Amino acid sequence: MREGWDTPDRAALIEALSVFWLILLYIWRIRLFHPWRWLIVVSLVIASHATRREGVRALGLGWQEFRRGASRVGPWVVLLAGALLGTGALLGTINPVVARRAPGSLGVYLVWGLVQQWLLNGYLLNRLLQGGAGRWAPLTAATLFTLAHLPNWFLMAVSLAGGYLAAVLFLRYRSLLVLGLAHGLIGFLLNLVVPDEISGRFLVGPRYILHQYGTYPEALL
């Protein structure tokens, strides 16, 4: 695979948008009846990496990049984590249920953070760059990432800001591992300290609507 993409690859752009629509289709329709079919989307993305012969560096999995990214990004993540915990303690919003489940829940969040950063940066951002998005690629990737969190306004706001920052940092340090672990940690802490009435219990799509309004969209049944 070429590390620089001078000639726009329209197929890459079409592919990225197609996968994004599949993700939306899964969230809004397929998950209700076939919850495990997200594996199809994952398989398609993995097949795309293999077909394009994308190596460790292109996906942000290099050890050298991890060390460099951790040294630059890590201190800011620790600072933000401390600020979230301090704010939660000061305002008395730390969720005792989440706190009791912290060991297992944190592990799940770390894995999920890696998966989301892989889809956002390892896949979408790379494809947008290949497709000729240029300097608009980080914002475009963050926007798509945000739309995947509809209609949860809290997650959409966090996803837009966090997704854009993650895309910019990925281009600078090229470490999916650092960003994925940071994503997981901050996501867990937000779940720990942000009240459910604000976070919507971190639900998206029809499940958010069901939680907020007590009814499931009939058009999706």
Coordinates of C-alpha atoms in Angstrom, one line a residue:
M1 CA 0.0 0.0 0.0
R2 CA 1.2 3.5 -0.7
E3 CA 1.7 5.7 2.3
G4 CA 0.9 8.9 0.4
W5 CA -2.2 9.2 -1.7
D6 CA -1.7 11.8 -4.4
T7 CA -4.4 10.6 -6.8
P8 CA -7.9 10.5 -5.4
D9 CA -9.3 7.0 -5.2
R10 CA -13.1 7.4 -5.8
A11 CA -13.7 3.8 -5.0
A12 CA -12.3 4.3 -1.5
L13 CA -14.7 7.2 -1.0
I14 CA -17.7 5.1 -2.2
E15 CA -16.5 2.2 -0.1
A16 CA -16.3 4.3 3.1
L17 CA -19.7 5.9 2.6
S18 CA -21.2 2.5 1.9
V19 CA -19.8 1.0 5.1
F20 CA -21.0 4.0 7.0
W21 CA -24.6 3.5 5.7
L22 CA -24.3 -0.2 6.7
I23 CA -23.4 0.9 10.2
L24 CA -26.4 3.2 10.3
L25 CA -28.7 0.5 8.9
Y26 CA -27.4 -1.9 11.6
I27 CA -28.0 0.6 14.4
W28 CA -31.5 1.6 13.3
R29 CA -32.9 -1.6 11.9
I30 CA -30.9 -4.8 11.8
R31 CA -29.8 -4.8 15.5
L32 CA -33.4 -5.2 16.6
F33 CA -33.8 -8.6 14.8
H34 CA -30.2 -9.7 14.2
P35 CA -27.9 -8.3 16.9
W36 CA -24.9 -10.3 15.9
R37 CA -24.8 -9.1 12.3
W38 CA -22.4 -6.3 13.2
L39 CA -19.8 -9.0 12.5
I40 CA -20.7 -8.7 8.8
V41 CA -19.6 -5.0 8.9
V42 CA -16.4 -5.9 10.7
S43 CA -15.6 -8.6 8.2
L44 CA -16.1 -6.2 5.3
V45 CA -13.7 -3.7 6.9
I46 CA -11.1 -6.4 7.6
A47 CA -11.4 -7.6 4.0
S48 CA -10.9 -4.0 2.8
H49 CA -7.7 -3.8 4.8
A50 CA -6.5 -7.1 3.4
T51 CA -7.4 -6.2 -0.2
R52 CA -5.6 -2.9 0.0
R53 CA -2.6 -4.5 1.8
E54 CA -2.6 -2.0 4.6
G55 CA 0.2 -2.6 7.0
V56 CA 0.8 -2.0 10.6
R57 CA 1.7 1.7 10.2
A58 CA -1.3 2.5 8.0
L59 CA -3.6 1.1 10.7
G60 CA -1.8 2.8 13.6
L61 CA -0.6 -0.3 15.3
G62 CA 3.2 0.3 15.3
W63 CA 5.1 0.0 18.6
Q64 CA 7.3 3.0 17.8
E65 CA 4.2 5.2 17.0
F66 CA 2.6 3.9 20.2
R67 CA 5.5 5.1 22.3
R68 CA 5.7 8.4 20.7
G69 CA 1.9 9.0 20.9
A70 CA 1.7 7.8 24.5
S71 CA 4.5 10.3 25.5
R72 CA 2.7 13.2 23.9
V73 CA -1.0 12.4 24.4
G74 CA -0.8 10.3 27.6
P75 CA -0.2 13.3 30.0
W76 CA -3.2 15.1 28.6
V77 CA -5.4 12.1 28.9
V78 CA -4.4 11.7 32.6
L79 CA -5.1 15.3 33.2
L80 CA -8.6 15.1 31.6
A81 CA -9.3 11.9 33.6
G82 CA -8.4 13.6 36.8
A83 CA -10.5 16.6 36.0
L84 CA -13.5 14.3 35.3
L85 CA -13.1 12.4 38.5
G86 CA -12.6 15.6 40.5
T87 CA -15.6 17.2 39.0
G88 CA -17.7 14.1 39.6
A89 CA -16.6 14.0 43.2
L90 CA -17.2 17.7 43.7
L91 CA -20.7 17.6 42.3
G92 CA -21.6 14.3 43.8
T93 CA -22.5 12.7 40.5
I94 CA -20.3 9.6 40.6
N95 CA -22.5 6.7 39.8
P96 CA -22.1 4.0 42.6
V97 CA -23.4 1.2 40.3
V98 CA -20.8 2.0 37.6
A99 CA -18.1 2.4 40.3
R100 CA -18.8 -1.1 41.7
R101 CA -18.5 -2.6 38.3
A102 CA -15.4 -0.6 37.4
P103 CA -12.9 -3.5 36.8
G104 CA -15.0 -5.3 34.3
S105 CA -16.7 -2.3 32.8
L106 CA -13.4 -0.5 32.2
G107 CA -12.1 -3.5 30.4
V108 CA -15.1 -3.5 28.1
Y109 CA -14.8 0.3 27.5
L110 CA -11.1 -0.1 26.6
V111 CA -11.9 -2.7 24.0
W112 CA -14.8 -0.8 22.6
G113 CA -12.7 2.4 22.5
L114 CA -10.1 0.5 20.3
V115 CA -12.9 -0.7 18.0
Q116 CA -14.4 2.7 17.6
Q117 CA -11.0 4.3 16.9
W118 CA -10.2 1.6 14.4
L119 CA -13.5 2.3 12.5
L120 CA -13.0 6.1 12.8
N121 CA -9.3 6.5 12.0
G122 CA -8.0 3.1 10.8
Y123 CA -10.8 2.8 8.3
L124 CA -12.9 5.9 7.7
L125 CA -10.2 8.6 7.9
N126 CA -7.8 6.5 5.8
R127 CA -10.5 6.0 3.1
L128 CA -11.5 9.6 3.1
L129 CA -7.9 10.6 2.6
Q130 CA -7.5 8.1 -0.2
G131 CA -10.7 9.4 -1.7
G132 CA -9.3 13.0 -2.0
A133 CA -10.9 14.6 1.1
G134 CA -7.6 16.2 1.9
R135 CA -7.6 18.7 4.8
W136 CA -11.4 18.1 5.2
A137 CA -10.9 14.4 6.0
P138 CA -10.7 14.8 9.9
L139 CA -13.8 17.0 10.0
T140 CA -15.7 14.7 7.6
A141 CA -14.7 11.6 9.6
A142 CA -15.8 13.3 12.8
T143 CA -19.1 14.3 11.3
L144 CA -19.8 10.7 10.2
F145 CA -18.8 9.5 13.6
T146 CA -21.2 12.0 15.1
L147 CA -24.1 10.9 12.9
A148 CA -23.6 7.4 14.1
H149 CA -24.6 8.6 17.6
L150 CA -28.0 10.0 16.6
P151 CA -30.2 11.1 18.3
N152 CA -28.3 11.3 21.6
W153 CA -27.3 14.9 21.7
F154 CA -24.8 14.4 24.5
L155 CA -22.9 11.7 22.7
M156 CA -23.2 13.6 19.4
A157 CA -21.5 16.7 21.0
V158 CA -18.8 14.5 22.6
S159 CA -18.3 12.6 19.4
L160 CA -17.9 15.6 17.2
A161 CA -15.3 17.3 19.4
G162 CA -13.6 14.1 20.4
G163 CA -13.7 12.5 17.0
Y164 CA -12.2 15.6 15.3
L165 CA -9.4 15.7 17.9
A166 CA -8.8 12.0 17.6
A167 CA -8.5 12.3 13.8
V168 CA -6.1 15.2 14.0
L169 CA -4.0 13.3 16.5
F170 CA -4.0 10.1 14.4
L171 CA -2.6 12.0 11.5
R172 CA 0.1 13.5 13.7
Y173 CA 1.1 10.5 15.8
R174 CA -0.4 7.6 13.8
S175 CA -1.2 5.5 16.9
L176 CA -4.5 3.8 17.0
L177 CA -3.6 2.0 20.2
V178 CA -3.0 5.3 22.1
L179 CA -6.3 6.8 20.9
G180 CA -8.3 3.7 21.5
L181 CA -7.1 3.3 25.1
A182 CA -7.7 7.0 25.7
H183 CA -11.2 6.8 24.1
G184 CA -12.0 3.8 26.4
L185 CA -10.8 5.4 29.6
I186 CA -12.5 8.8 29.0
G187 CA -15.7 7.0 27.8
F188 CA -15.8 5.0 31.0
L189 CA -15.2 8.1 33.2
L190 CA -18.0 10.0 31.4
N191 CA -20.3 7.1 32.1
L192 CA -19.1 7.2 35.7
V193 CA -19.7 10.9 36.4
V194 CA -22.3 12.2 33.9
P195 CA -25.9 11.7 35.2
D196 CA -28.1 9.4 33.1
E197 CA -30.6 12.2 32.4
I198 CA -27.8 14.0 30.5
S199 CA -25.9 11.1 29.0
G200 CA -29.0 9.1 28.0
R201 CA -27.3 6.1 29.4
F202 CA -24.9 6.2 26.4
L203 CA -27.6 4.8 24.1
V204 CA -28.0 5.6 20.4
G205 CA -30.6 5.0 17.7
P206 CA -34.0 3.5 18.6
R207 CA -32.7 2.3 22.0
Y208 CA -32.1 6.0 23.0
I209 CA -35.7 6.8 21.8
L210 CA -37.1 3.9 23.8
H211 CA -35.2 5.0 26.9
Q212 CA -36.1 8.6 26.7
Y213 CA -39.8 8.3 25.6
G214 CA -40.8 4.8 26.5
T215 CA -41.7 3.8 23.0
Y216 CA -40.0 2.2 20.1
P217 CA -40.3 3.7 16.6
E218 CA -43.1 1.8 14.9
A219 CA -41.6 2.3 11.5
L220 CA -38.6 0.1 12.6
L221 CA -40.7 -2.8 13.8

